[in-house]
Structure formats: structure tokens, C-alpha cells
Coordinates of C-alpha atoms in Angstrom, one line a residue:
Chain H
M75 CA -3.5 45.0 16.1
R76 CA -5.1 42.8 18.7
P77 CA -6.1 40.2 15.9
R78 CA -2.6 40.4 14.2
L79 CA -0.9 39.9 17.8
R80 CA -3.1 37.0 18.1
F81 CA -2.1 35.3 15.2
R82 CA 1.3 35.5 16.1
L83 CA 0.6 34.2 19.3
V84 CA -1.1 31.0 18.3
G85 CA 1.4 30.5 15.2
F86 CA 4.3 30.7 18.4
L87 CA 2.3 28.0 20.4
G88 CA 1.9 25.9 17.2
A89 CA 5.9 26.4 16.8
I90 CA 6.3 25.1 20.3
G91 CA 3.7 22.7 19.9
I92 CA 5.7 21.0 17.1
I93 CA 8.9 21.3 18.4
A94 CA 7.3 19.4 21.7
C95 CA 6.2 16.8 19.7
R96 CA 9.0 15.7 17.4
P97 CA 11.0 12.8 18.9
E98 CA 14.4 12.7 19.4
R99 CA 16.3 11.2 16.5
G100 CA 18.5 8.7 18.9
Q101 CA 15.2 8.0 20.9
L102 CA 13.8 6.5 18.3
P103 CA 14.8 2.7 17.0
G104 CA 15.3 1.4 13.8
T105 CA 16.7 4.7 12.6
E106 CA 19.0 3.7 10.1
P107 CA 17.2 1.9 7.9
G108 CA 18.5 -1.7 7.1
A109 CA 20.2 -1.6 11.1
A110 CA 20.1 -5.4 12.4
A111 CA 16.6 -6.0 14.7
P112 CA 16.9 -6.5 17.8
A113 CA 17.9 -10.2 18.9
A114 CA 13.8 -10.5 21.1
R115 CA 13.1 -9.8 17.6
A116 CA 14.7 -12.5 15.9
A117 CA 13.7 -15.1 18.6
E118 CA 10.3 -14.2 18.3
P119 CA 9.2 -16.3 15.5
A120 CA 11.0 -19.0 16.7
G121 CA 8.2 -19.8 19.7
A122 CA 5.2 -19.3 17.1
P123 CA 3.7 -22.9 16.5
Q124 CA 5.2 -24.7 13.7
A125 CA 2.7 -25.3 10.7
P126 CA 2.1 -29.1 10.2
Q127 CA 4.3 -30.4 8.0
D128 CA 3.3 -30.5 4.0
T129 CA 4.6 -32.5 0.9
V130 CA 6.2 -29.2 0.1
S131 CA 9.1 -28.2 2.2
A132 CA 8.0 -25.6 4.9
A133 CA 9.4 -22.0 4.7
P134 CA 12.0 -21.1 6.6
G135 CA 11.7 -18.4 9.2
P136 CA 8.2 -16.5 9.9
F137 CA 6.2 -18.1 6.9
A138 CA 5.9 -21.5 8.4
R139 CA 2.4 -21.6 7.3
P140 CA 0.6 -23.7 4.4
L141 CA 0.8 -22.0 1.2
A142 CA -2.7 -22.8 -0.7
A143 CA -1.2 -22.7 -4.6
A144 CA 1.9 -25.0 -3.4
R145 CA -0.1 -27.6 -2.5
E146 CA -1.8 -27.6 -5.7
G147 CA 1.8 -27.1 -7.5
L148 CA 3.9 -29.7 -9.7
P149 CA 7.8 -29.5 -9.8
V150 CA 9.4 -28.3 -13.1
V151 CA 10.9 -30.2 -14.7
G152 CA 14.0 -29.3 -16.9
M153 CA 14.5 -25.9 -15.6
A154 CA 15.7 -24.0 -12.5
G155 CA 14.6 -20.7 -11.1
P156 CA 17.2 -18.1 -10.1
G157 CA 20.3 -19.5 -7.9
G158 CA 19.5 -23.0 -9.7
A159 CA 16.5 -23.7 -7.0
P160 CA 13.9 -25.7 -7.8
F161 CA 10.3 -24.5 -8.4
L162 CA 6.6 -25.6 -8.9
V163 CA 4.2 -24.7 -11.4
S164 CA 0.4 -24.4 -11.0
S165 CA -1.4 -27.8 -12.4
R166 CA -4.3 -26.9 -14.6
S167 CA -5.6 -30.3 -14.5
A168 CA -5.9 -30.1 -11.0
G169 CA -10.0 -29.8 -11.1
D170 CA -11.2 -26.8 -9.8
P171 CA -8.5 -24.1 -9.3
A172 CA -9.9 -22.5 -6.6
Y173 CA -6.4 -21.3 -6.0
L174 CA -6.5 -19.2 -8.9
Y175 CA -9.1 -16.5 -6.8
R176 CA -8.0 -14.4 -4.1
R177 CA -10.5 -12.6 -1.4
M178 CA -9.3 -8.9 -1.5
G179 CA -11.5 -7.0 0.9
G180 CA -15.0 -7.6 -0.5
E181 CA -13.8 -9.1 -3.9
A182 CA -12.5 -12.5 -4.8
V183 CA -9.8 -11.7 -7.8
G184 CA -9.2 -13.9 -10.1
L185 CA -5.5 -14.5 -10.9
A186 CA -4.7 -15.3 -14.2
L187 CA -6.3 -14.1 -17.3
R188 CA -7.6 -17.9 -18.2
S189 CA -9.5 -19.2 -15.4
T190 CA -11.3 -21.7 -16.4
T191 CA -10.7 -25.4 -16.5
L192 CA -10.3 -27.8 -19.6
R193 CA -13.5 -28.5 -20.9
Q194 CA -13.2 -31.1 -23.3
Y195 CA -10.3 -33.1 -21.6
P196 CA -9.1 -35.8 -21.7
C197 CA -9.0 -36.1 -25.5
S198 CA -8.8 -39.7 -25.3
S199 CA -13.0 -39.8 -23.9
C200 CA -13.8 -38.8 -27.9
H201 CA -10.6 -40.0 -29.8
T202 CA -10.3 -43.4 -28.8
S203 CA -8.9 -44.8 -32.2
G204 CA -6.2 -41.5 -32.7
V205 CA -6.9 -38.9 -34.5
P206 CA -7.8 -39.1 -38.8
P207 CA -4.3 -38.0 -40.5
G208 CA -4.1 -34.8 -42.8
N209 CA -7.3 -32.9 -42.2
P210 CA -6.9 -29.7 -40.2
E211 CA -10.2 -28.2 -41.9
G212 CA -12.5 -31.1 -40.5
A213 CA -10.5 -30.6 -37.3
F214 CA -11.7 -27.1 -36.8
R215 CA -14.8 -27.9 -37.9
V216 CA -15.3 -30.1 -34.9
H217 CA -13.3 -28.0 -32.8
Q218 CA -15.1 -24.5 -33.3
D219 CA -13.6 -23.3 -29.9
I220 CA -10.2 -23.5 -31.0
P221 CA -9.1 -20.4 -32.5
R222 CA -6.9 -20.7 -35.4
S223 CA -4.0 -18.0 -35.0
H224 CA -1.1 -20.2 -33.8
P225 CA 0.5 -21.4 -34.8
T226 CA 0.2 -19.6 -38.1
A227 CA -1.6 -20.9 -41.1
G228 CA 2.0 -21.0 -42.9
E229 CA 3.3 -23.4 -40.6
S230 CA 2.4 -26.6 -40.4
G231 CA -0.6 -26.7 -37.6
C232 CA -1.9 -28.9 -35.0
T233 CA 1.1 -31.9 -35.7
N234 CA 3.1 -29.5 -34.3
C235 CA 2.3 -30.2 -30.6
H236 CA -0.5 -33.0 -31.2
R237 CA 0.2 -36.4 -32.1
S238 CA -2.6 -39.1 -33.1
G239 CA -0.9 -41.8 -30.9
A240 CA -1.1 -39.7 -27.5
V241 CA -3.8 -37.5 -28.2
D242 CA -4.1 -36.7 -24.3
A243 CA -0.4 -35.1 -24.1
L244 CA 1.5 -32.8 -25.4
S245 CA 4.2 -34.3 -28.2
L246 CA 7.9 -32.6 -28.0
F247 CA 10.2 -31.9 -31.1
G248 CA 12.2 -34.9 -30.0
G249 CA 9.7 -37.9 -30.2
E250 CA 9.2 -37.1 -26.3
T251 CA 5.6 -36.3 -25.0
A252 CA 4.5 -33.9 -22.1
S253 CA 1.6 -33.5 -19.8
L254 CA -0.9 -30.6 -20.7
D255 CA 0.8 -29.3 -16.9
Q256 CA 4.3 -29.3 -18.8
A257 CA 2.9 -26.7 -21.4
Y258 CA 5.9 -24.7 -20.8
R259 CA 8.2 -27.6 -21.8
L260 CA 6.4 -27.0 -25.1
C261 CA 6.6 -23.5 -25.1
A262 CA 10.2 -23.4 -24.3
Q263 CA 11.0 -25.1 -27.6
C264 CA 10.3 -21.8 -29.8
H265 CA 10.1 -19.0 -26.9
S266 CA 13.4 -19.9 -25.5
G267 CA 13.7 -16.1 -24.2
Q268 CA 10.9 -16.2 -22.5
A269 CA 11.5 -19.1 -20.8
A270 CA 14.3 -18.1 -19.7
D271 CA 12.9 -14.7 -18.5
W272 CA 9.7 -16.8 -17.0
A273 CA 12.5 -19.6 -14.8
G274 CA 14.1 -16.6 -13.5
G275 CA 11.2 -14.4 -12.7
A276 CA 11.0 -11.3 -15.2
H277 CA 8.0 -13.0 -17.1
G278 CA 5.0 -14.7 -15.7
K279 CA 3.6 -14.6 -12.3
R280 CA 3.8 -15.9 -9.2
L281 CA 1.3 -16.9 -6.6
E282 CA 0.6 -15.8 -3.2
A283 CA 3.8 -15.5 -1.6
W284 CA 7.6 -14.0 -2.0
A285 CA 8.7 -16.1 0.7
G286 CA 8.5 -20.0 1.0
P287 CA 7.9 -22.7 -2.0
R288 CA 7.7 -20.6 -5.5
V289 CA 5.1 -21.5 -7.2
V290 CA 4.3 -19.9 -10.5
L291 CA 1.5 -19.7 -13.1
N292 CA 2.1 -22.1 -16.3
C293 CA 2.1 -20.6 -19.9
T294 CA -1.5 -21.7 -20.4
D295 CA -2.9 -19.8 -17.2
C296 CA -2.2 -16.8 -18.9
H297 CA -2.0 -17.2 -22.7
D298 CA -4.7 -19.1 -24.8
P299 CA -2.0 -21.6 -26.9
H300 CA -4.5 -21.2 -29.8
L301 CA -4.5 -17.7 -29.5
P302 CA -1.6 -16.3 -27.2
V303 CA -2.4 -12.8 -27.6
T304 CA -4.0 -11.1 -23.9
P305 CA -7.9 -9.8 -24.9
R306 CA -8.8 -6.5 -24.8
R307 CA -11.3 -5.0 -22.3
N308 CA -12.5 -2.4 -20.8
P309 CA -10.4 -1.5 -17.0
Y310 CA -11.4 -0.7 -13.9
P311 CA -11.9 2.9 -13.0
G312 CA -9.1 5.2 -13.0
P313 CA -8.6 8.3 -10.8
R314 CA -10.6 11.2 -10.4
L315 CA -8.4 14.1 -10.7
P316 CA -9.3 17.8 -10.9
G317 CA -9.6 19.5 -14.1
A318 CA -7.1 19.5 -16.4
R319 CA -4.8 18.3 -14.5
R320 CA -3.6 14.7 -15.5
G321 CA -1.7 11.9 -13.8
H322 CA -1.2 13.7 -10.2
Chain A
M283 CA 24.3 42.3 13.8
P284 CA 24.9 38.8 14.7
H285 CA 22.1 36.9 15.0
D286 CA 21.7 34.7 18.4
P287 CA 18.7 32.2 18.3
I288 CA 18.6 32.2 22.1
A289 CA 17.9 35.9 22.3
A290 CA 15.5 35.8 19.7
L291 CA 13.3 33.0 20.8
E292 CA 13.7 34.9 24.5
A293 CA 12.4 38.2 22.7
L294 CA 9.8 36.4 21.3
C295 CA 8.6 34.7 24.3
R296 CA 8.6 38.2 26.3
E297 CA 6.6 39.2 23.1
A298 CA 4.1 36.7 23.4
E299 CA 3.5 37.0 27.2
R300 CA 2.8 40.8 26.8
A301 CA 0.3 39.8 24.2
L302 CA -1.6 37.9 26.2
T303 CA -1.3 39.9 29.2
R304 CA -2.9 42.6 26.9
D305 CA -5.2 40.6 24.9
V306 CA -6.8 39.2 28.1
L307 CA -5.7 41.7 31.0
G308 CA -6.4 45.2 29.0
D309 CA -2.7 46.9 28.0
P310 CA -0.9 48.0 31.0
A311 CA 0.3 50.8 28.9
E312 CA -3.1 52.0 28.7
G313 CA -3.5 52.6 32.1
P314 CA -6.2 50.6 34.2
I315 CA -9.5 50.5 32.9
M316 CA -11.6 50.8 35.8
P317 CA -10.9 52.5 38.9
R318 CA -8.7 50.5 41.4
E319 CA -11.5 50.0 43.8
V320 CA -13.0 47.4 41.6
G321 CA -10.3 44.9 41.9
S322 CA -9.9 44.5 45.5
G323 CA -6.9 42.3 45.6
P324 CA -6.6 38.5 45.6
V325 CA -9.0 36.5 47.1
A326 CA -8.2 34.7 49.8
G327 CA -7.2 31.2 49.2
E328 CA -6.8 31.8 45.6
T329 CA -2.9 31.6 44.6
G330 CA -0.2 31.6 41.7
A331 CA -1.4 32.8 37.9
A332 CA -5.1 32.8 38.6
S333 CA -5.0 34.9 41.5
T334 CA -2.7 36.8 40.0
A335 CA -4.8 37.7 37.0
L336 CA -8.0 38.0 39.0
A337 CA -6.3 40.7 41.1
K338 CA -5.3 42.3 38.0
P339 CA -8.3 45.6 37.3
M340 CA -11.3 44.6 35.6
D341 CA -14.3 45.4 34.7
R342 CA -17.6 43.6 35.1
R343 CA -17.9 43.0 31.5
R344 CA -14.8 41.7 30.6
A345 CA -15.0 39.8 33.9
L346 CA -18.1 37.9 32.8
G347 CA -16.4 37.4 29.2
V348 CA -13.1 35.6 30.8
L349 CA -15.9 33.5 33.2
A350 CA -17.7 32.4 30.4
G351 CA -14.9 31.8 28.3
T352 CA -13.6 29.3 31.0
L353 CA -17.0 27.5 31.6
A354 CA -17.2 27.1 28.1
A355 CA -13.9 25.6 28.0
G356 CA -14.5 23.4 30.9
A357 CA -17.7 22.1 29.6
E358 CA -16.2 21.3 26.6
L359 CA -13.5 19.4 28.3
V360 CA -16.3 17.7 30.4
S361 CA -18.2 16.7 27.3
A362 CA -15.4 15.4 26.1
C363 CA -14.2 12.9 28.7
A364 CA -17.5 12.3 30.0
P365 CA -20.1 11.0 27.8
L366 CA -23.2 13.3 28.2
S367 CA -25.6 10.5 30.1
R368 CA -28.2 10.7 27.5
A369 CA -26.1 8.6 25.1
T370 CA -25.9 4.9 25.0
P371 CA -23.5 2.9 26.6
Q372 CA -21.6 2.3 22.8
R373 CA -21.8 6.1 22.3
Q374 CA -20.2 6.3 25.6
E375 CA -17.7 3.4 25.1
T376 CA -16.2 5.2 21.8
K377 CA -16.0 8.7 23.2
L378 CA -13.8 6.8 25.7
L379 CA -11.8 5.1 23.4
E380 CA -11.5 8.1 21.6
W381 CA -10.4 10.3 24.5
E382 CA -7.9 7.5 25.4
E383 CA -6.6 7.1 21.9
R384 CA -5.7 11.0 21.7
L385 CA -3.5 10.5 24.6
K386 CA -1.2 8.0 23.4
G387 CA 2.5 8.4 22.1
H388 CA 4.4 7.8 19.1
F389 CA 4.3 4.3 17.7
R390 CA 8.0 3.9 17.9
L391 CA 8.0 5.0 21.5
M392 CA 5.5 2.8 22.7
S393 CA 6.1 -0.1 25.0
D394 CA 4.7 -4.1 23.9
Q395 CA 1.9 -3.1 26.9
E396 CA 1.0 0.5 25.1
K397 CA 1.2 -1.3 21.9
S398 CA -1.2 -4.2 22.9
E399 CA -3.6 -1.4 24.7
T400 CA -4.0 0.6 21.9
I401 CA -4.8 -2.6 19.6
A402 CA -7.4 -3.8 21.8
R403 CA -9.0 0.0 21.9
L404 CA -8.5 0.6 18.1
E405 CA -10.0 -3.4 17.4
R406 CA -13.0 -2.3 19.9
L407 CA -13.6 0.8 17.8
A408 CA -13.9 -1.0 14.5
Q409 CA -16.6 -3.0 16.2
L410 CA -18.6 -0.2 17.9
R411 CA -18.2 2.3 14.5
Q412 CA -19.3 -0.5 12.1
G413 CA -19.6 -3.9 13.7
V414 CA -16.3 -5.4 11.8
D415 CA -14.3 -7.6 13.8
V416 CA -10.7 -6.5 12.7
R417 CA -7.2 -7.5 13.6
I418 CA -4.7 -5.2 13.8
A419 CA -1.1 -6.5 13.6
T420 CA 2.1 -4.5 14.7
S421 CA 4.6 -7.0 13.5
D422 CA 8.5 -5.8 12.9
A423 CA 10.3 -5.7 9.9
I424 CA 11.8 -9.3 9.3
P425 CA 15.5 -9.4 9.7
G426 CA 17.2 -9.9 6.7
V427 CA 14.6 -8.5 4.6
M428 CA 14.4 -5.7 2.5
Y429 CA 11.7 -4.9 -0.3
G430 CA 12.0 -4.7 -3.6
Y431 CA 9.6 -4.0 -6.8
A432 CA 10.2 -4.5 -10.2
F433 CA 7.4 -3.3 -13.5
N434 CA 7.6 -4.5 -16.6
I435 CA 6.6 -2.2 -18.9
S436 CA 6.0 -3.8 -22.1
R437 CA 3.5 -6.1 -20.0
C438 CA 1.2 -4.1 -18.3
K439 CA -1.6 -3.6 -20.5
G440 CA -3.3 -0.9 -18.6
Y441 CA -6.3 -3.1 -17.1
R442 CA -5.8 -1.8 -13.8
N443 CA -6.6 -4.7 -11.8
C444 CA -3.8 -3.8 -9.1
V445 CA -5.7 -0.2 -8.5
Q446 CA -8.9 -2.2 -7.5
A447 CA -7.1 -5.0 -5.4
C448 CA -5.4 -2.1 -3.8
I449 CA -8.3 0.1 -2.8
N450 CA -10.0 -3.5 -1.2
E451 CA -6.9 -4.5 0.4
N452 CA -5.8 -1.2 2.0
N453 CA -9.2 0.2 2.7
L454 CA -9.3 3.1 0.6
D455 CA -11.5 5.9 1.0
R456 CA -14.5 5.1 -1.6
K457 CA -16.5 8.3 -1.1
T458 CA -13.4 10.5 -2.5
A459 CA -11.9 7.2 -4.8
T460 CA -9.0 7.6 -3.3
Q461 CA -5.9 5.3 -5.5
Y462 CA -2.2 5.0 -4.6
I463 CA -1.5 3.2 -7.9
R464 CA -1.4 5.5 -11.1
I465 CA -1.3 3.8 -14.5
F466 CA 0.0 6.0 -17.1
E467 CA -0.8 5.5 -20.4
M468 CA 1.9 6.7 -22.7
E469 CA 1.5 7.0 -26.7
G470 CA 3.8 5.8 -28.8
Q471 CA 6.6 3.8 -28.0
T472 CA 7.9 6.5 -26.2
I473 CA 8.2 7.1 -22.0
D474 CA 7.3 10.6 -21.7
L475 CA 5.2 11.1 -18.6
D476 CA 4.9 14.8 -19.2
R477 CA 2.2 13.6 -22.1
A478 CA 0.9 10.6 -20.4
D479 CA -2.7 10.0 -19.5
A480 CA -3.6 8.1 -16.0
T481 CA -7.2 9.4 -16.5
F482 CA -8.0 7.2 -20.1
Q483 CA -11.1 5.0 -19.7
H484 CA -11.4 3.2 -22.9
E485 CA -10.7 -0.3 -23.9
V486 CA -7.0 -1.7 -23.3
P487 CA -5.0 -2.3 -24.7
A488 CA -4.7 0.7 -26.9
E489 CA -3.1 0.4 -30.5
G490 CA 0.8 1.4 -30.6
H491 CA 0.4 2.3 -26.4
L492 CA 2.4 1.6 -23.3
Y493 CA 1.3 1.3 -19.4
L494 CA 3.5 2.6 -16.7
G495 CA 2.4 2.0 -13.3
T496 CA 4.0 4.2 -10.2
Q497 CA 2.7 3.9 -6.5
C498 CA 5.5 4.8 -3.5
F499 CA 8.9 3.9 -4.5
Q500 CA 10.0 3.2 -1.0
C501 CA 13.1 5.5 -1.9
A502 CA 16.1 4.2 0.2
N503 CA 16.8 8.5 0.7
P504 CA 13.1 9.3 1.0
P505 CA 12.4 13.2 1.2
C506 CA 9.3 12.9 2.5
V507 CA 10.4 11.7 5.8
E508 CA 13.1 14.3 5.6
V509 CA 10.6 17.2 5.6
C510 CA 8.0 15.5 8.1
P511 CA 8.1 18.4 11.3
V512 CA 7.1 15.5 13.7
G513 CA 8.3 12.5 12.5
A514 CA 5.3 10.8 12.0
T515 CA 6.7 9.7 9.2
W516 CA 9.9 7.3 8.5
Q517 CA 11.6 4.4 7.0
E518 CA 11.2 0.8 8.3
P519 CA 14.7 -1.8 8.5
D520 CA 12.7 -3.5 5.8
G521 CA 12.3 -0.5 3.5
I522 CA 9.0 0.6 4.0
T523 CA 8.5 4.0 4.3
V524 CA 5.3 4.2 7.2
V525 CA 3.0 7.2 8.5
D526 CA 1.9 7.1 12.0
Y527 CA -1.5 8.2 11.5
D528 CA -2.1 9.4 15.1
W529 CA 1.2 11.0 14.8
C530 CA 0.5 13.0 11.6
I531 CA -0.9 16.7 11.6
G532 CA -2.0 17.0 8.4
C533 CA 0.8 19.7 7.5
R534 CA 1.3 18.0 4.4
Y535 CA 5.1 18.6 3.6
C536 CA 5.8 14.9 2.8
M537 CA 3.5 15.3 0.0
A538 CA 5.2 18.3 -1.1
A539 CA 8.7 16.8 -1.0
C540 CA 7.7 13.7 -2.5
P541 CA 8.9 14.2 -6.5
Y542 CA 6.3 11.2 -7.3
W543 CA 3.3 12.6 -6.1
A544 CA 2.8 9.1 -4.0
R545 CA 0.7 10.1 -0.9
R546 CA -2.7 10.9 -0.3
F547 CA -4.5 13.3 1.8
N548 CA -7.6 12.6 3.6
W549 CA -9.8 15.8 3.3
S550 CA -12.4 13.8 5.0
A551 CA -12.3 10.8 7.3
P552 CA -12.2 7.7 4.6
E553 CA -15.5 5.8 4.5
V554 CA -15.4 2.0 3.5
P555 CA -18.7 0.1 3.8
A556 CA -18.5 -2.7 6.3
D557 CA -19.1 -5.1 4.6
Q558 CA -16.0 -4.5 2.6
V559 CA -13.4 -3.7 4.9
N560 CA -10.7 -5.7 4.6
P561 CA -10.3 -7.0 8.5
N562 CA -6.6 -8.2 8.0
Q563 CA -4.6 -4.8 9.1
H564 CA -1.5 -3.4 10.2
Y565 CA -1.0 -0.6 12.5
L566 CA 1.1 1.1 10.1
G567 CA -0.6 0.1 7.1
N568 CA -4.4 -0.4 6.3
R569 CA -6.4 0.2 9.6
A570 CA -8.7 2.9 9.7
R571 CA -7.7 6.4 8.8
K572 CA -9.2 9.6 10.2
Q573 CA -9.3 13.2 8.7
G574 CA -6.8 15.3 8.0
V575 CA -4.0 12.6 7.6
V576 CA -1.9 11.8 4.8
E577 CA -1.3 7.9 4.2
K578 CA 0.7 6.1 1.2
C579 CA 1.7 2.7 -0.3
T580 CA 3.6 0.2 2.2
F581 CA 3.9 -2.6 -0.4
C582 CA 0.7 -3.9 1.8
I583 CA 2.8 -4.2 4.6
Q584 CA 0.2 -6.5 6.5
R585 CA 0.5 -8.8 4.0
S586 CA 4.6 -8.8 2.9
R587 CA 5.7 -9.1 6.3
Q588 CA 3.8 -12.3 6.5
G589 CA 5.6 -13.6 3.6
L590 CA 2.7 -12.8 0.9
L591 CA 2.6 -10.4 -2.1
P592 CA 1.3 -7.1 -2.3
A593 CA -2.0 -7.0 -3.7
C594 CA -1.0 -5.1 -7.0
V595 CA 1.3 -7.9 -7.3
E596 CA -1.2 -11.0 -6.8
A597 CA -3.5 -9.1 -9.0
C598 CA -1.8 -8.2 -11.6
P599 CA -3.4 -10.6 -14.6
T600 CA -0.6 -10.1 -16.9
G601 CA 2.5 -11.1 -14.7
A602 CA 4.1 -7.9 -15.0
R603 CA 4.7 -7.3 -11.2
V604 CA 7.7 -8.7 -9.6
F605 CA 8.2 -8.7 -5.5
G606 CA 10.6 -10.2 -3.4
N607 CA 14.0 -9.5 -0.6
L608 CA 16.3 -7.6 -2.3
L609 CA 18.9 -9.0 0.3
D610 CA 18.0 -12.2 -1.0
P611 CA 20.8 -13.1 -3.9
D612 CA 18.4 -15.9 -5.0
S613 CA 15.0 -13.6 -5.3
E614 CA 13.2 -13.3 -8.6
I615 CA 13.7 -9.4 -8.0
R616 CA 17.4 -10.1 -7.9
W617 CA 17.3 -11.9 -11.1
V618 CA 15.4 -9.2 -12.7
L619 CA 17.7 -6.9 -12.1
A620 CA 21.1 -8.8 -12.9
N621 CA 19.4 -9.8 -16.4
K622 CA 17.5 -6.9 -17.4
K623 CA 17.9 -3.4 -18.5
V624 CA 16.4 -1.9 -15.5
F625 CA 15.8 1.8 -14.8
R626 CA 14.0 4.2 -12.4
L627 CA 12.1 7.2 -12.5
K628 CA 13.8 10.7 -12.0
E629 CA 17.1 9.0 -10.5
D630 CA 19.2 12.1 -10.5
L631 CA 17.3 13.7 -7.4
G632 CA 19.2 10.9 -5.3
T633 CA 16.0 9.6 -3.9
E634 CA 17.4 5.9 -4.5
P635 CA 13.8 4.2 -5.2
R636 CA 13.4 0.6 -4.4
F637 CA 11.3 0.4 -7.9
W638 CA 12.5 -0.6 -10.9
Y639 CA 11.0 -0.6 -14.6
F640 CA 12.1 -3.4 -17.0
M641 CA 11.3 -4.1 -20.7
D642 CA 11.2 -7.9 -22.2

């Protein structure tokens, strides 16, 4: 009898405690999601010290901070982001792409699948007098690190994108050339669907910040242009879940 | 018989009072346990409930028991309030700060002064416990911002870089390997989460498999908030559902209510090695949690409110994750919603997740 009564008493006091702890709904600010924040809060960021004006226009509102990626970014040519806004693309030939690594907790995380710099660039350091024509077999013997899968063997090959007269640049179909940092212009000639998704934000990867200047990775930051599939590797460890229960 | 809650509550109170009287002082219905002369009336100078209680008849054994109990409770209180004299100054300061932390209020009812005081205490405690200099923000939601998230199923390859980044960024427990994100491997070209496997551990992407990641979807109509009995979890104006870890009582109703298994419970105090602690923290985000409270994904509130991308988005090596402001018509997330065929999980439940899936 006694322990049972005691149990009921504890339960009763617990219920009283919970009722006492529950704040009144009307008491709490911002109960309605989307409710306008108090004016005092809105005014707060204006008092924050302004970051020095960079070459890239500073972000509006509370994000007046220099973005590491924005300093390395280059304006995208011939495409516009959502709402027709211009955006930047990361520069692969900028040297050491330190901004492609981010420290999270105790670990430095690589942000792109390919984080190496170009090793044999510029090409003109060897190809001083152009490239001998019509010898793809010889080219692949010399450049053994270049996989031979894209474009496929049935297609015409190296000269789709590389031209003897302009070895340090990429050649577009119309006879125009694009720098290696404008690889998206070359890829977009065939992969127009992906290019539209890339410009809009559904394909590819934005760097660092959702606000402020939009800097995205170039096609070649993730895809090896000569072997554009995502590589296979072991994943990071998964969850430890009890017994046969899987997933939750 | 009509149900009268007030009368029921009064009856309950009377019963509780009777039970208390019986338990501590003996059942009056059973008659006096000892002769009247032992309990010889109230002692001079004693007033109120204590004197009334002491005035009741009581045998020596029972009186000693009550006295011992009172002393033990007092000693407990004293040891908690004033640290033991043998303890080091650091230990004393820790105890004192911990005690002050217990007495603070609900985060949303704190004044700016109270907020800065608790932040100072928490930052000092991190230093005392682990020797880590952390910065805990209490920044409010940015006006005109509502966060949204999209996940590209055809891009995810199951590398789990997002999971690892989340662990590092949010100071998740290393001992029990807490993870906010689950990546489901689904066989064939179907999206069937009932037969999906989140524990896969082989080379990815596996042939003929799709990968789908889940985490907290920051629902616009969150059932977890609805069921919390103490108001320890709520939706912020920017759409992020947060937990006040110091107000949570650990009842786990929210975990039962969430249809997406998005919340995690700390059966023991989370352990993070000092050299791996992320010092960039938020009061409602990745600050040190304690034993017996629920935690969840907050879209990395400490990052997103600074304009940065959440850690999972930043770390994704294939760009399968899109994050942005739903209220900005020119944001990437809005472009995805407007131009891609999107869907959400368990839409029929009416939880209105702010997390969409799409394919190329």
C-alpha cells in the first residue's frame, strides 16, 4: 500500500512540476514562424563593423564579411544564375586552391572530388611549336596519366577541345578559345542540360556561403574531363544501430 | 457523471496530502503509535508546518529517521552549494558555475543580460572542463530568411562525407557515434525506404543503387514541438526547430512524435576529445550537451546564421545538397523548386518538411 501511494505522490508532484515548467504560449517571442523580428534586432547588424570593401561587392545585411572563395573567383561568362544574377566560378589555375579545404572541428575537409592543381600546365612549356597532327596514339603514349574514355574512341578525340595553334587554351566549336578556368563553356556545348542546372544551382556545388556573392565550382573541379565519372571508394563509417533494425 | 477537472484536481490534492501525512507521521486512522506523553506539544519558538509536524505523536525511532533524512538532504544541498574544502579551486569554480546554471530560466524568456551571463558561465565551464576556448553565439534569426534544403538523389554516391563533417562541426558524441544524418542505400531504381539500408559499409557507389540522405527536415508543422510537455523545443522564425538543452527533461516524446527519426537522445554525456571540439558554437546548436537530453540537426545554426552553408552542404563532394533562403526568389533553392520535379518524404502526414528531394 505505502510504496504504491508514494509512487502516485511522486507522479503527482512530477505533473505539477511539468505544468510549472511549461512557459505560457503567449509569453514566448516568435511563436509564429515567419513573424517579423523586433525592430531592435533588425537594426543590430548595422552597428557591426563593416568589412573592408573587396573587389567583389560585399554581401548585404549581416554578412559583410570577406569570403575566401570570392577572392579567388572569376566572373562566369555567357551564363547567368537564378534571376539573371551574375555569379563567380572558382579558379583552378589560381595556384594553391586553399579555399577548397575547410576545417570542421578537428579535421580539414576537401570540398571537391579533384583537389589537385594542374601539374603540367602550361602546355606551351613543351609544345613550343604546336602539336604534331593526326597522332593520338603517340599523344596517349606520352601523356599516360590522361585516361582515354572521354570523348569515346568513336568520336574524333583530342582535337575536339585542343587545337595545335592554341595549346594553353580550350578551343570551342565556333573557333573561339576559352581559358582552362572557363571549362564550363566547353562542357556546355554538349551537356547543355547540366549546364542549365549548373547555372541555376541544381548541379554543381556552391562554396562557403548561401548569402553574398555566389561562387561555384567549375566542372573540372569535380569531373576529370578525360574520365568524368565519380570514382568508387569506401565511405566514412555508418551508424551503429542495434540488432536487425536498419536505418532508424 | 459530468467530469469536473477542478474537483478532480482538488480530490487529488487531498489524497496527496493524506498520503504525505500517513507516510511521514503515521496513519491517523491507525491511532496514535505511541502514548501521548512522548510528543509533548510544540517546542517554544517553532512555528508553521515544521512545528505542526513535530507536535504530532511520534516514536523515537521514527523521529531519528526523519532527523537523519533531513540531515542527509541538508548535507547534499550544502555539498552541492558550497564545494568540499578539499577540492581544488577549479573544481570549486566548476561546481559553483554548474549550480548557477541549474537555476537559470528558459532561453526565450532570458533578458540580454541573463543571456550574456549564461554564455560567460558556459564558456568558462568549457575552459575548466576541457581547457577549450569556445565562443557561444546567441544570434537571432535573420529577418526575411527562411531556410530550405534540397537533396539530389541522382548525385549522392553514399560517401558519407556529410556525416563526418556533421560529427566534427556539431560536436557529436564520439563514444556512442551519434549521427544526425542517415544515408540510405536503395536497391534497384526504386525509392523504397522500408527496404533501404543505412548501415552499408562497402565501396560506393554500388552498381544499380541509389542513395538518399535524411536528417531533420525542419518541418513547417513540426509534431515534435507540438508534443513537448515543457516547451523545450520550438521553431525559430527562420524555420529551424531548436532545443534548449537546459530546459529539456529528457522525456523523449519528441522522438516518438517525429515521423523521420530525426532526433537523438544522450543516454550519457556526449564525449568529444578536447582537440576535436569545434569552438564556433551556438547556444541552440552545437554547444556541449549533457546527459539525458534530446538533440537534433539545426541546419548548423551556428554557421547558417552567419551566412555560411551547413557543414553537410559544404562537405558534400558531389554537390548533391542545395541550401538557401526560401524567401529569396533568386536563390538556388527556389530555382530547384521551380525547375525540378521535387518531392518530400511522408507528405501525407502534413508535417510540411522544408527538405525536398529531386533527380537530374
